Amino acid sequence: MQHYAVWGNPIAQSKSPLIHRLFATQTQQTMEYVAKLGDLEDFEQQLQTFFAEGAQGCNITAPFKERAYALAEEHSERAKLAEACNTLKKLSNGKLYADNTDGIGLVTDLQRLGWIQPQQRILILGAGGATKGVLLPLLEAQQQIVLANRTLEKAQKLADKFKPYGTIEAVAMDAIPAQTYDLVINATSAGLSGHTAAVDGSILSLARACYDMQYAKGGDTPFIAYCKSLGLNNVSDGFGMLVAQAAHSFHLWRGVMPDFVAIYEHLKKDMA
Ligand code: ATR
Protein backbone atom coordinates (compact mmCIF):
# COMPACT_ATOMS: atom_id res chain seq x y z
CA MET A 1 0.00 0.00 0.00
CA GLN A 2 1.33 3.44 -0.94
CA HIS A 3 0.77 6.13 1.68
CA TYR A 4 -0.20 9.77 1.15
CA ALA A 5 -1.65 12.47 3.41
CA VAL A 6 -2.53 16.12 3.80
CA TRP A 7 -0.83 18.01 6.62
CA GLY A 8 -2.27 21.18 8.15
CA ASN A 9 -3.47 22.74 11.39
CA PRO A 10 -6.44 22.72 11.66
CA ILE A 11 -7.09 19.78 9.33
CA ALA A 12 -10.43 18.18 10.30
CA GLN A 13 -12.27 20.33 7.73
CA SER A 14 -10.04 19.24 4.83
CA LYS A 15 -11.76 17.84 1.75
CA SER A 16 -8.48 16.49 0.36
CA PRO A 17 -8.82 12.90 1.70
CA LEU A 18 -12.24 12.58 0.07
CA ILE A 19 -11.06 14.14 -3.21
CA HIS A 20 -7.98 11.90 -3.46
CA ARG A 21 -9.93 8.77 -2.57
CA LEU A 22 -12.37 9.59 -5.37
CA PHE A 23 -9.44 10.17 -7.77
CA ALA A 24 -7.92 6.82 -6.72
CA THR A 25 -11.17 4.98 -7.39
CA GLN A 26 -11.71 6.79 -10.68
CA THR A 27 -8.19 5.97 -11.95
CA GLN A 28 -8.00 2.51 -10.31
CA GLN A 29 -4.99 3.33 -8.16
CA THR A 30 -4.34 1.43 -4.94
CA MET A 31 -3.31 3.99 -2.35
CA GLU A 32 -4.16 5.35 1.07
CA TYR A 33 -4.68 9.09 1.71
CA VAL A 34 -5.37 10.43 5.20
CA ALA A 35 -5.51 13.77 7.05
CA LYS A 36 -2.69 14.53 9.50
CA LEU A 37 -2.73 17.25 12.13
CA GLY A 38 0.63 19.04 12.04
CA ASP A 39 2.14 20.19 15.30
CA LEU A 40 3.03 23.88 15.29
CA GLU A 41 6.32 23.13 17.10
CA ASP A 42 7.30 19.73 15.72
CA PHE A 43 6.03 19.82 12.15
CA GLU A 44 9.47 19.23 10.56
CA GLN A 45 10.09 16.20 12.75
CA GLN A 46 6.63 14.81 12.02
CA LEU A 47 7.20 15.15 8.29
CA GLN A 48 10.64 13.49 8.44
CA THR A 49 9.09 10.58 10.36
CA PHE A 50 6.19 10.33 7.89
CA PHE A 51 8.58 9.92 4.96
CA ALA A 52 11.07 7.75 6.91
CA GLU A 53 8.17 5.35 7.52
CA GLY A 54 7.68 4.96 3.77
CA ALA A 55 5.15 7.59 2.65
CA GLN A 56 5.30 8.51 -1.04
CA GLY A 57 3.94 12.05 -0.93
CA CYS A 58 1.69 14.55 0.74
CA ASN A 59 -0.20 17.76 0.40
CA ILE A 60 0.58 20.68 2.67
CA THR A 61 -1.93 23.28 3.75
CA ALA A 62 -1.98 26.24 6.15
CA PRO A 63 0.09 27.13 8.07
CA PHE A 64 2.90 24.87 6.86
CA LYS A 65 3.40 25.65 3.16
CA GLU A 66 6.56 27.71 3.68
CA ARG A 67 8.04 25.34 6.26
CA ALA A 68 7.48 22.32 4.01
CA TYR A 69 9.10 24.20 1.13
CA ALA A 70 12.16 24.90 3.30
CA LEU A 71 12.43 21.23 4.24
CA ALA A 72 12.44 19.96 0.63
CA GLU A 73 15.72 19.35 -1.18
CA GLU A 74 14.46 19.91 -4.73
CA HIS A 75 11.86 22.42 -5.92
CA SER A 76 9.81 23.12 -9.05
CA GLU A 77 10.18 26.56 -10.62
CA ARG A 78 6.64 27.52 -9.59
CA ALA A 79 7.29 26.42 -5.98
CA LYS A 80 10.52 28.44 -5.97
CA LEU A 81 8.69 31.59 -7.03
CA ALA A 82 5.88 30.98 -4.55
CA GLU A 83 8.49 30.24 -1.83
CA ALA A 84 5.90 27.75 -0.61
CA CYS A 85 4.62 24.32 -1.61
CA ASN A 86 1.33 22.47 -1.36
CA THR A 87 2.77 19.16 -2.61
CA LEU A 88 5.73 17.00 -1.59
CA LYS A 89 6.91 13.88 -3.37
CA LYS A 90 9.54 11.38 -2.33
CA LEU A 91 11.83 10.94 -5.34
CA SER A 92 13.41 7.61 -6.29
CA ASN A 93 16.78 8.97 -5.06
CA GLY A 94 15.18 9.47 -1.63
CA LYS A 95 15.11 13.27 -1.86
CA LEU A 96 12.00 15.34 -1.11
CA TYR A 97 10.65 17.30 -4.09
CA ALA A 98 8.43 20.34 -3.52
CA ASP A 99 5.87 21.53 -6.04
CA ASN A 100 3.11 24.13 -5.89
CA THR A 101 -0.01 23.14 -7.84
CA ASP A 102 -2.23 25.99 -6.58
CA GLY A 103 -1.61 28.25 -9.59
CA ILE A 104 -1.98 25.54 -12.22
CA GLY A 105 -5.08 24.41 -10.30
CA LEU A 106 -6.53 27.90 -10.66
CA VAL A 107 -5.69 28.04 -14.38
CA THR A 108 -7.22 24.57 -14.90
CA ASP A 109 -10.42 25.64 -13.15
CA LEU A 110 -10.57 28.83 -15.22
CA GLN A 111 -10.32 26.59 -18.31
CA ARG A 112 -13.29 24.55 -17.01
CA LEU A 113 -15.24 27.80 -16.74
CA GLY A 114 -14.09 28.99 -20.18
CA TRP A 115 -12.71 32.14 -18.57
CA ILE A 116 -9.11 32.10 -19.73
CA GLN A 117 -7.73 33.17 -23.09
CA PRO A 118 -4.31 34.70 -23.80
CA GLN A 119 -3.82 38.45 -23.27
CA GLN A 120 -6.73 39.01 -20.91
CA ARG A 121 -6.55 41.76 -18.32
CA ILE A 122 -6.92 40.28 -14.86
CA LEU A 123 -7.33 42.22 -11.64
CA ILE A 124 -6.08 40.32 -8.59
CA LEU A 125 -7.16 41.54 -5.15
CA GLY A 126 -4.59 40.78 -2.43
CA ALA A 127 -0.83 40.30 -2.43
CA GLY A 128 -0.23 37.67 0.26
CA GLY A 129 0.78 34.02 0.11
CA ALA A 130 -2.32 32.97 -1.86
CA THR A 131 -1.45 35.44 -4.64
CA LYS A 132 2.24 34.53 -4.69
CA GLY A 133 1.27 30.89 -5.19
CA VAL A 134 -0.67 31.54 -8.41
CA LEU A 135 1.20 34.32 -10.23
CA LEU A 136 3.65 32.25 -12.30
CA PRO A 137 1.04 29.94 -13.90
CA LEU A 138 -1.21 32.96 -14.64
CA LEU A 139 1.66 34.84 -16.27
CA GLU A 140 2.66 31.70 -18.20
CA ALA A 141 -0.95 31.63 -19.47
CA GLN A 142 -0.17 35.13 -20.84
CA GLN A 143 -2.48 37.02 -18.53
CA GLN A 144 -1.84 40.74 -18.05
CA ILE A 145 -2.11 41.33 -14.35
CA VAL A 146 -3.06 44.33 -12.24
CA LEU A 147 -2.26 43.50 -8.62
CA ALA A 148 -4.22 45.55 -6.07
CA ASN A 149 -3.48 45.45 -2.38
CA ARG A 150 -4.47 47.44 0.72
CA THR A 151 -0.75 47.69 1.51
CA LEU A 152 0.71 48.95 -1.78
CA GLU A 153 4.34 48.06 -0.90
CA LYS A 154 3.49 44.35 -0.71
CA ALA A 155 1.90 44.40 -4.15
CA GLN A 156 4.86 46.38 -5.51
CA LYS A 157 7.31 43.82 -4.14
CA LEU A 158 5.44 40.96 -5.79
CA ALA A 159 5.09 42.84 -9.08
CA ASP A 160 8.86 43.50 -9.11
CA LYS A 161 9.60 39.85 -8.43
CA PHE A 162 7.30 38.55 -11.18
CA LYS A 163 8.00 41.20 -13.88
CA PRO A 164 10.54 38.98 -15.66
CA TYR A 165 7.73 36.48 -16.35
CA GLY A 166 5.14 38.73 -17.94
CA THR A 167 3.00 41.84 -17.63
CA ILE A 168 2.20 42.80 -14.06
CA GLU A 169 1.69 46.12 -12.30
CA ALA A 170 0.91 47.00 -8.68
CA VAL A 171 -1.74 49.45 -7.50
CA ALA A 172 -3.28 50.40 -4.18
CA MET A 173 -6.69 48.86 -3.46
CA ASP A 174 -8.26 52.34 -3.45
CA ALA A 175 -6.59 53.41 -6.71
CA ILE A 176 -7.50 50.60 -9.13
CA PRO A 177 -7.55 51.89 -12.72
CA ALA A 178 -11.20 52.03 -13.84
CA GLN A 179 -11.59 49.77 -16.85
CA THR A 180 -13.30 46.55 -17.90
CA TYR A 181 -11.35 43.60 -16.52
CA ASP A 182 -11.84 40.23 -18.18
CA LEU A 183 -11.56 38.65 -14.78
CA VAL A 184 -11.32 39.79 -11.15
CA ILE A 185 -9.81 37.27 -8.73
CA ASN A 186 -10.21 37.69 -4.99
CA ALA A 187 -7.07 36.40 -3.26
CA THR A 188 -7.41 38.37 -0.03
CA SER A 189 -8.04 36.56 3.23
CA ALA A 190 -10.78 39.04 4.19
CA GLY A 191 -13.54 36.45 3.59
CA LEU A 192 -12.15 34.21 6.34
CA SER A 193 -13.39 36.75 8.87
CA GLY A 194 -16.66 37.25 7.01
CA HIS A 195 -15.58 40.46 5.23
CA THR A 196 -14.96 41.61 1.70
CA ALA A 197 -11.90 43.71 0.92
CA ALA A 198 -13.02 47.31 0.45
CA VAL A 199 -12.89 47.47 -3.34
CA ASP A 200 -14.66 49.96 -5.56
CA GLY A 201 -17.98 48.35 -6.54
CA SER A 202 -18.11 50.29 -9.81
CA ILE A 203 -14.94 48.49 -10.94
CA LEU A 204 -16.34 45.08 -10.05
CA SER A 205 -19.61 45.93 -11.83
CA LEU A 206 -17.70 46.30 -15.11
CA ALA A 207 -15.94 42.95 -14.79
CA ARG A 208 -16.72 40.16 -17.26
CA ALA A 209 -16.25 37.51 -14.55
CA CYS A 210 -15.33 37.31 -10.85
CA TYR A 211 -13.59 34.42 -9.12
CA ASP A 212 -13.04 33.92 -5.39
CA MET A 213 -10.11 31.67 -4.49
CA GLN A 214 -11.98 30.80 -1.30
CA TYR A 215 -15.13 28.72 -1.11
CA ALA A 216 -17.92 28.31 1.40
CA LYS A 217 -19.82 25.14 2.15
CA GLY A 218 -23.46 25.42 1.17
CA GLY A 219 -23.52 29.14 0.36
CA ASP A 220 -21.74 32.13 -1.11
CA THR A 221 -18.47 33.55 0.14
CA PRO A 222 -18.71 37.22 1.20
CA PHE A 223 -16.95 38.23 -2.05
CA ILE A 224 -19.30 36.20 -4.26
CA ALA A 225 -22.31 37.57 -2.35
CA TYR A 226 -21.00 41.11 -2.91
CA CYS A 227 -20.47 40.47 -6.65
CA LYS A 228 -24.01 39.09 -6.95
CA SER A 229 -25.39 42.12 -5.12
CA LEU A 230 -23.79 44.25 -7.85
CA GLY A 231 -25.73 42.28 -10.45
CA LEU A 232 -22.86 40.10 -11.67
CA ASN A 233 -23.79 36.63 -12.91
CA ASN A 234 -20.44 35.28 -14.05
CA VAL A 235 -19.15 34.38 -10.59
CA SER A 236 -17.39 31.33 -9.19
CA ASP A 237 -15.92 30.36 -5.86
CA GLY A 238 -12.66 28.43 -5.52
CA PHE A 239 -13.99 24.92 -4.97
CA GLY A 240 -13.03 23.92 -8.51
CA MET A 241 -9.51 25.23 -7.87
CA LEU A 242 -9.30 23.02 -4.78
CA VAL A 243 -10.22 19.93 -6.79
CA ALA A 244 -7.97 20.91 -9.70
CA GLN A 245 -4.88 21.58 -7.56
CA ALA A 246 -5.47 18.14 -6.01
CA ALA A 247 -5.65 16.59 -9.48
CA HIS A 248 -2.25 18.08 -10.40
CA SER A 249 -0.73 16.74 -7.14
CA PHE A 250 -2.23 13.32 -7.87
CA HIS A 251 -0.72 13.44 -11.36
CA LEU A 252 2.71 14.27 -9.96
CA TRP A 253 2.59 11.29 -7.59
CA ARG A 254 0.83 8.67 -9.70
CA GLY A 255 1.55 9.68 -13.31
CA VAL A 256 -2.20 9.68 -14.08
CA MET A 257 -4.34 12.81 -14.48
CA PRO A 258 -7.81 12.30 -12.98
CA ASP A 259 -10.93 13.70 -14.63
CA PHE A 260 -11.23 16.54 -12.10
CA VAL A 261 -14.43 17.97 -13.61
CA ALA A 262 -16.35 14.73 -12.95
CA ILE A 263 -15.20 14.68 -9.31
CA TYR A 264 -15.87 18.42 -8.94
CA GLU A 265 -19.45 18.01 -10.20
CA HIS A 266 -20.03 15.00 -7.95
CA LEU A 267 -18.81 16.85 -4.84
CA LYS A 268 -20.50 20.15 -5.71
CA LYS A 269 -23.88 18.39 -5.68
CA ASP A 270 -23.24 17.22 -2.11
CA MET A 271 -22.25 20.72 -1.01
CA ALA A 272 -25.36 22.47 -2.27
P1 ATR B 1 -2.86 34.36 2.42
O1 ATR B 1 -1.82 33.30 2.59
O2 ATR B 1 -4.28 33.88 2.60
O3 ATR B 1 -2.69 35.14 1.16
P2 ATR B 1 -1.64 36.53 3.82
O4 ATR B 1 -0.31 36.19 3.24
O5 ATR B 1 -1.71 36.91 5.28
O6 ATR B 1 -2.65 35.35 3.66
O7 ATR B 1 -2.27 37.70 2.93
C1 ATR B 1 -3.56 38.17 3.16
C2 ATR B 1 -3.95 39.13 2.03
O8 ATR B 1 -5.30 39.54 2.21
C3 ATR B 1 -3.12 40.41 2.00
O9 ATR B 1 -3.03 40.85 0.67
C4 ATR B 1 -3.97 41.35 2.84
O10 ATR B 1 -3.76 42.72 2.58
P3 ATR B 1 -2.53 43.50 3.33
O11 ATR B 1 -1.28 43.02 2.66
O12 ATR B 1 -2.81 44.93 3.08
O13 ATR B 1 -2.63 43.12 4.77
C5 ATR B 1 -5.35 40.96 2.37
N1 ATR B 1 -6.42 41.30 3.31
C6 ATR B 1 -6.76 40.65 4.44
N2 ATR B 1 -7.83 41.23 5.02
C7 ATR B 1 -8.19 42.27 4.23
C8 ATR B 1 -9.22 43.25 4.26
N3 ATR B 1 -10.12 43.28 5.25
N4 ATR B 1 -9.28 44.16 3.27
C9 ATR B 1 -8.37 44.15 2.26
N5 ATR B 1 -7.37 43.26 2.16
C10 ATR B 1 -7.29 42.32 3.13
mmCIF file of C-alpha atoms in Angstrom, residues 9-262:
data_model
loop_
_atom_site.group_PDB
_atom_site.id
_atom_site.type_symbol
_atom_site.label_atom_id
_atom_site.label_comp_id
_atom_site.label_asym_id
_atom_site.label_seq_id
_atom_site.Cartn_x
_atom_site.Cartn_y
_atom_site.Cartn_z
ATOM 1 C CA ASN A 9 -3.474 22.739 11.385
ATOM 2 C CA PRO A 10 -6.442 22.721 11.663
ATOM 3 C CA ILE A 11 -7.095 19.780 9.331
ATOM 4 C CA ALA A 12 -10.434 18.176 10.303
ATOM 5 C CA GLN A 13 -12.274 20.327 7.730
ATOM 6 C CA SER A 14 -10.040 19.237 4.833
ATOM 7 C CA LYS A 15 -11.764 17.836 1.754
ATOM 8 C CA SER A 16 -8.479 16.489 0.363
ATOM 9 C CA PRO A 17 -8.822 12.897 1.703
ATOM 10 C CA LEU A 18 -12.239 12.580 0.075
ATOM 11 C CA ILE A 19 -11.063 14.138 -3.205
ATOM 12 C CA HIS A 20 -7.981 11.900 -3.456
ATOM 13 C CA ARG A 21 -9.926 8.765 -2.571
ATOM 14 C CA LEU A 22 -12.368 9.586 -5.372
ATOM 15 C CA PHE A 23 -9.439 10.165 -7.772
ATOM 16 C CA ALA A 24 -7.920 6.822 -6.725
ATOM 17 C CA THR A 25 -11.174 4.975 -7.390
ATOM 18 C CA GLN A 26 -11.705 6.794 -10.679
ATOM 19 C CA THR A 27 -8.191 5.969 -11.955
ATOM 20 C CA GLN A 28 -8.003 2.514 -10.305
ATOM 21 C CA GLN A 29 -4.991 3.333 -8.157
ATOM 22 C CA THR A 30 -4.336 1.425 -4.939
ATOM 23 C CA MET A 31 -3.309 3.992 -2.355
ATOM 24 C CA GLU A 32 -4.164 5.355 1.066
ATOM 25 C CA TYR A 33 -4.682 9.088 1.713
ATOM 26 C CA VAL A 34 -5.368 10.434 5.205
ATOM 27 C CA ALA A 35 -5.514 13.772 7.049
ATOM 28 C CA LYS A 36 -2.688 14.531 9.501
ATOM 29 C CA LEU A 37 -2.726 17.253 12.129
ATOM 30 C CA GLY A 38 0.634 19.038 12.038
ATOM 31 C CA ASP A 39 2.140 20.191 15.299
ATOM 32 C CA LEU A 40 3.033 23.884 15.291
ATOM 33 C CA GLU A 41 6.325 23.127 17.098
ATOM 34 C CA ASP A 42 7.296 19.729 15.721
ATOM 35 C CA PHE A 43 6.030 19.816 12.146
ATOM 36 C CA GLU A 44 9.467 19.232 10.556
ATOM 37 C CA GLN A 45 10.095 16.201 12.755
ATOM 38 C CA GLN A 46 6.627 14.811 12.019
ATOM 39 C CA LEU A 47 7.197 15.151 8.287
ATOM 40 C CA GLN A 48 10.638 13.487 8.440
ATOM 41 C CA THR A 49 9.090 10.578 10.356
ATOM 42 C CA PHE A 50 6.192 10.327 7.886
ATOM 43 C CA PHE A 51 8.584 9.924 4.958
ATOM 44 C CA ALA A 52 11.066 7.749 6.915
ATOM 45 C CA GLU A 53 8.175 5.347 7.518
ATOM 46 C CA GLY A 54 7.677 4.960 3.767
ATOM 47 C CA ALA A 55 5.146 7.589 2.650
ATOM 48 C CA GLN A 56 5.297 8.511 -1.045
ATOM 49 C CA GLY A 57 3.943 12.046 -0.925
ATOM 50 C CA CYS A 58 1.689 14.554 0.744
ATOM 51 C CA ASN A 59 -0.201 17.761 0.395
ATOM 52 C CA ILE A 60 0.579 20.678 2.667
ATOM 53 C CA THR A 61 -1.927 23.277 3.748
ATOM 54 C CA ALA A 62 -1.977 26.242 6.148
ATOM 55 C CA PRO A 63 0.086 27.131 8.066
ATOM 56 C CA PHE A 64 2.898 24.868 6.861
ATOM 57 C CA LYS A 65 3.398 25.649 3.155
ATOM 58 C CA GLU A 66 6.558 27.713 3.675
ATOM 59 C CA ARG A 67 8.041 25.340 6.260
ATOM 60 C CA ALA A 68 7.485 22.320 4.007
ATOM 61 C CA TYR A 69 9.099 24.196 1.131
ATOM 62 C CA ALA A 70 12.160 24.904 3.305
ATOM 63 C CA LEU A 71 12.426 21.229 4.240
ATOM 64 C CA ALA A 72 12.442 19.958 0.633
ATOM 65 C CA GLU A 73 15.722 19.353 -1.179
ATOM 66 C CA GLU A 74 14.457 19.912 -4.729
ATOM 67 C CA HIS A 75 11.856 22.421 -5.923
ATOM 68 C CA SER A 76 9.812 23.117 -9.055
ATOM 69 C CA GLU A 77 10.184 26.557 -10.615
ATOM 70 C CA ARG A 78 6.641 27.517 -9.587
ATOM 71 C CA ALA A 79 7.292 26.420 -5.980
ATOM 72 C CA LYS A 80 10.524 28.445 -5.968
ATOM 73 C CA LEU A 81 8.690 31.588 -7.032
ATOM 74 C CA ALA A 82 5.884 30.975 -4.547
ATOM 75 C CA GLU A 83 8.490 30.238 -1.829
ATOM 76 C CA ALA A 84 5.899 27.748 -0.609
ATOM 77 C CA CYS A 85 4.616 24.325 -1.606
ATOM 78 C CA ASN A 86 1.330 22.468 -1.355
ATOM 79 C CA THR A 87 2.769 19.161 -2.614
ATOM 80 C CA LEU A 88 5.732 17.002 -1.586
ATOM 81 C CA LYS A 89 6.906 13.878 -3.370
ATOM 82 C CA LYS A 90 9.542 11.385 -2.327
ATOM 83 C CA LEU A 91 11.829 10.939 -5.342
ATOM 84 C CA SER A 92 13.411 7.607 -6.286
ATOM 85 C CA ASN A 93 16.776 8.970 -5.061
ATOM 86 C CA GLY A 94 15.183 9.469 -1.632
ATOM 87 C CA LYS A 95 15.106 13.274 -1.856
ATOM 88 C CA LEU A 96 12.003 15.336 -1.114
ATOM 89 C CA TYR A 97 10.654 17.305 -4.090
ATOM 90 C CA ALA A 98 8.430 20.342 -3.524
ATOM 91 C CA ASP A 99 5.865 21.532 -6.037
ATOM 92 C CA ASN A 100 3.106 24.127 -5.887
ATOM 93 C CA THR A 101 -0.013 23.138 -7.843
ATOM 94 C CA ASP A 102 -2.226 25.990 -6.583
ATOM 95 C CA GLY A 103 -1.611 28.250 -9.592
ATOM 96 C CA ILE A 104 -1.979 25.539 -12.220
ATOM 97 C CA GLY A 105 -5.079 24.408 -10.298
ATOM 98 C CA LEU A 106 -6.532 27.897 -10.660
ATOM 99 C CA VAL A 107 -5.694 28.041 -14.382
ATOM 100 C CA THR A 108 -7.218 24.572 -14.901
ATOM 101 C CA ASP A 109 -10.419 25.635 -13.145
ATOM 102 C CA LEU A 110 -10.574 28.831 -15.219
ATOM 103 C CA GLN A 111 -10.323 26.594 -18.308
ATOM 104 C CA ARG A 112 -13.289 24.550 -17.005
ATOM 105 C CA LEU A 113 -15.244 27.802 -16.736
ATOM 106 C CA GLY A 114 -14.089 28.989 -20.175
ATOM 107 C CA TRP A 115 -12.709 32.136 -18.567
ATOM 108 C CA ILE A 116 -9.112 32.099 -19.725
ATOM 109 C CA GLN A 117 -7.733 33.169 -23.085
ATOM 110 C CA PRO A 118 -4.309 34.695 -23.797
ATOM 111 C CA GLN A 119 -3.818 38.446 -23.272
ATOM 112 C CA GLN A 120 -6.726 39.014 -20.913
ATOM 113 C CA ARG A 121 -6.552 41.762 -18.319
ATOM 114 C CA ILE A 122 -6.916 40.279 -14.855
ATOM 115 C CA LEU A 123 -7.335 42.220 -11.640
ATOM 116 C CA ILE A 124 -6.082 40.322 -8.587
ATOM 117 C CA LEU A 125 -7.158 41.541 -5.151
ATOM 118 C CA GLY A 126 -4.589 40.781 -2.433
ATOM 119 C CA ALA A 127 -0.831 40.296 -2.429
ATOM 120 C CA GLY A 128 -0.232 37.671 0.263
ATOM 121 C CA GLY A 129 0.777 34.024 0.110
ATOM 122 C CA ALA A 130 -2.316 32.974 -1.857
ATOM 123 C CA THR A 131 -1.452 35.440 -4.639
ATOM 124 C CA LYS A 132 2.241 34.534 -4.685
ATOM 125 C CA GLY A 133 1.269 30.888 -5.187
ATOM 126 C CA VAL A 134 -0.665 31.538 -8.405
ATOM 127 C CA LEU A 135 1.202 34.319 -10.227
ATOM 128 C CA LEU A 136 3.649 32.254 -12.296
ATOM 129 C CA PRO A 137 1.037 29.941 -13.904
ATOM 130 C CA LEU A 138 -1.209 32.957 -14.635
ATOM 131 C CA LEU A 139 1.661 34.841 -16.271
ATOM 132 C CA GLU A 140 2.661 31.702 -18.199
ATOM 133 C CA ALA A 141 -0.949 31.631 -19.471
ATOM 134 C CA GLN A 142 -0.167 35.132 -20.840
ATOM 135 C CA GLN A 143 -2.485 37.022 -18.533
ATOM 136 C CA GLN A 144 -1.844 40.744 -18.048
ATOM 137 C CA ILE A 145 -2.107 41.334 -14.347
ATOM 138 C CA VAL A 146 -3.061 44.334 -12.236
ATOM 139 C CA LEU A 147 -2.262 43.498 -8.623
ATOM 140 C CA ALA A 148 -4.222 45.551 -6.068
ATOM 141 C CA ASN A 149 -3.483 45.446 -2.380
ATOM 142 C CA ARG A 150 -4.470 47.442 0.722
ATOM 143 C CA THR A 151 -0.749 47.693 1.511
ATOM 144 C CA LEU A 152 0.711 48.946 -1.778
ATOM 145 C CA GLU A 153 4.341 48.064 -0.903
ATOM 146 C CA LYS A 154 3.494 44.349 -0.708
ATOM 147 C CA ALA A 155 1.898 44.399 -4.154
ATOM 148 C CA GLN A 156 4.858 46.381 -5.508
ATOM 149 C CA LYS A 157 7.312 43.820 -4.144
ATOM 150 C CA LEU A 158 5.441 40.955 -5.793
ATOM 151 C CA ALA A 159 5.090 42.843 -9.083
ATOM 152 C CA ASP A 160 8.859 43.502 -9.112
ATOM 153 C CA LYS A 161 9.597 39.846 -8.429
ATOM 154 C CA PHE A 162 7.303 38.554 -11.178
ATOM 155 C CA LYS A 163 8.004 41.200 -13.875
ATOM 156 C CA PRO A 164 10.545 38.977 -15.661
ATOM 157 C CA TYR A 165 7.730 36.481 -16.354
ATOM 158 C CA GLY A 166 5.135 38.734 -17.940
ATOM 159 C CA THR A 167 3.002 41.844 -17.633
ATOM 160 C CA ILE A 168 2.200 42.796 -14.056
ATOM 161 C CA GLU A 169 1.691 46.119 -12.302
ATOM 162 C CA ALA A 170 0.914 46.996 -8.681
ATOM 163 C CA VAL A 171 -1.741 49.454 -7.496
ATOM 164 C CA ALA A 172 -3.281 50.400 -4.176
ATOM 165 C CA MET A 173 -6.692 48.857 -3.455
ATOM 166 C CA ASP A 174 -8.262 52.341 -3.451
ATOM 167 C CA ALA A 175 -6.587 53.412 -6.713
ATOM 168 C CA ILE A 176 -7.496 50.604 -9.125
ATOM 169 C CA PRO A 177 -7.551 51.886 -12.722
ATOM 170 C CA ALA A 178 -11.203 52.028 -13.840
ATOM 171 C CA GLN A 179 -11.592 49.769 -16.851
ATOM 172 C CA THR A 180 -13.303 46.552 -17.900
ATOM 173 C CA TYR A 181 -11.347 43.605 -16.520
ATOM 174 C CA ASP A 182 -11.844 40.230 -18.183
ATOM 175 C CA LEU A 183 -11.558 38.649 -14.780
ATOM 176 C CA VAL A 184 -11.318 39.792 -11.150
ATOM 177 C CA ILE A 185 -9.810 37.270 -8.728
ATOM 178 C CA ASN A 186 -10.210 37.694 -4.986
ATOM 179 C CA ALA A 187 -7.068 36.402 -3.264
ATOM 180 C CA THR A 188 -7.414 38.372 -0.029
ATOM 181 C CA SER A 189 -8.036 36.562 3.231
ATOM 182 C CA ALA A 190 -10.784 39.042 4.191
ATOM 183 C CA GLY A 191 -13.536 36.450 3.592
ATOM 184 C CA LEU A 192 -12.153 34.213 6.339
ATOM 185 C CA SER A 193 -13.386 36.754 8.871
ATOM 186 C CA GLY A 194 -16.659 37.251 7.011
ATOM 187 C CA HIS A 195 -15.584 40.464 5.235
ATOM 188 C CA THR A 196 -14.961 41.607 1.702
ATOM 189 C CA ALA A 197 -11.900 43.706 0.916
ATOM 190 C CA ALA A 198 -13.019 47.313 0.449
ATOM 191 C CA VAL A 199 -12.892 47.473 -3.339
ATOM 192 C CA ASP A 200 -14.662 49.956 -5.564
ATOM 193 C CA GLY A 201 -17.984 48.351 -6.544
ATOM 194 C CA SER A 202 -18.109 50.285 -9.808
ATOM 195 C CA ILE A 203 -14.939 48.490 -10.944
ATOM 196 C CA LEU A 204 -16.345 45.081 -10.052
ATOM 197 C CA SER A 205 -19.606 45.928 -11.827
ATOM 198 C CA LEU A 206 -17.704 46.300 -15.105
ATOM 199 C CA ALA A 207 -15.944 42.946 -14.793
ATOM 200 C CA ARG A 208 -16.725 40.161 -17.260
ATOM 201 C CA ALA A 209 -16.251 37.510 -14.546
ATOM 202 C CA CYS A 210 -15.334 37.312 -10.851
ATOM 203 C CA TYR A 211 -13.587 34.416 -9.116
ATOM 204 C CA ASP A 212 -13.040 33.924 -5.393
ATOM 205 C CA MET A 213 -10.112 31.670 -4.491
ATOM 206 C CA GLN A 214 -11.975 30.805 -1.302
ATOM 207 C CA TYR A 215 -15.130 28.717 -1.112
ATOM 208 C CA ALA A 216 -17.918 28.313 1.404
ATOM 209 C CA LYS A 217 -19.816 25.136 2.152
ATOM 210 C CA GLY A 218 -23.464 25.423 1.169
ATOM 211 C CA GLY A 219 -23.518 29.141 0.363
ATOM 212 C CA ASP A 220 -21.744 32.134 -1.110
ATOM 213 C CA THR A 221 -18.474 33.546 0.140
ATOM 214 C CA PRO A 222 -18.708 37.223 1.205
ATOM 215 C CA PHE A 223 -16.948 38.228 -2.048
ATOM 216 C CA ILE A 224 -19.297 36.203 -4.261
ATOM 217 C CA ALA A 225 -22.309 37.566 -2.345
ATOM 218 C CA TYR A 226 -20.995 41.105 -2.906
ATOM 219 C CA CYS A 227 -20.474 40.465 -6.648
ATOM 220 C CA LYS A 228 -24.012 39.091 -6.950
ATOM 221 C CA SER A 229 -25.391 42.122 -5.115
ATOM 222 C CA LEU A 230 -23.788 44.246 -7.849
ATOM 223 C CA GLY A 231 -25.730 42.278 -10.451
ATOM 224 C CA LEU A 232 -22.863 40.096 -11.667
ATOM 225 C CA ASN A 233 -23.792 36.634 -12.914
ATOM 226 C CA ASN A 234 -20.438 35.280 -14.048
ATOM 227 C CA VAL A 235 -19.151 34.376 -10.595
ATOM 228 C CA SER A 236 -17.395 31.326 -9.190
ATOM 229 C CA ASP A 237 -15.924 30.362 -5.862
ATOM 230 C CA GLY A 238 -12.662 28.425 -5.516
ATOM 231 C CA PHE A 239 -13.991 24.925 -4.969
ATOM 232 C CA GLY A 240 -13.028 23.923 -8.511
ATOM 233 C CA MET A 241 -9.509 25.232 -7.865
ATOM 234 C CA LEU A 242 -9.296 23.024 -4.781
ATOM 235 C CA VAL A 243 -10.222 19.933 -6.791
ATOM 236 C CA ALA A 244 -7.973 20.909 -9.699
ATOM 237 C CA GLN A 245 -4.876 21.577 -7.563
ATOM 238 C CA ALA A 246 -5.466 18.144 -6.007
ATOM 239 C CA ALA A 247 -5.649 16.592 -9.480
ATOM 240 C CA HIS A 248 -2.253 18.077 -10.395
ATOM 241 C CA SER A 249 -0.734 16.741 -7.142
ATOM 242 C CA PHE A 250 -2.225 13.321 -7.874
ATOM 243 C CA HIS A 251 -0.723 13.438 -11.363
ATOM 244 C CA LEU A 252 2.714 14.273 -9.960
ATOM 245 C CA TRP A 253 2.588 11.286 -7.591
ATOM 246 C CA ARG A 254 0.833 8.668 -9.703
ATOM 247 C CA GLY A 255 1.552 9.685 -13.310
ATOM 248 C CA VAL A 256 -2.198 9.680 -14.077
ATOM 249 C CA MET A 257 -4.341 12.810 -14.481
ATOM 250 C CA PRO A 258 -7.811 12.298 -12.978
ATOM 251 C CA ASP A 259 -10.926 13.702 -14.626
ATOM 252 C CA PHE A 260 -11.234 16.537 -12.095
ATOM 253 C CA VAL A 261 -14.433 17.971 -13.608
ATOM 254 C CA ALA A 262 -16.352 14.728 -12.948
#
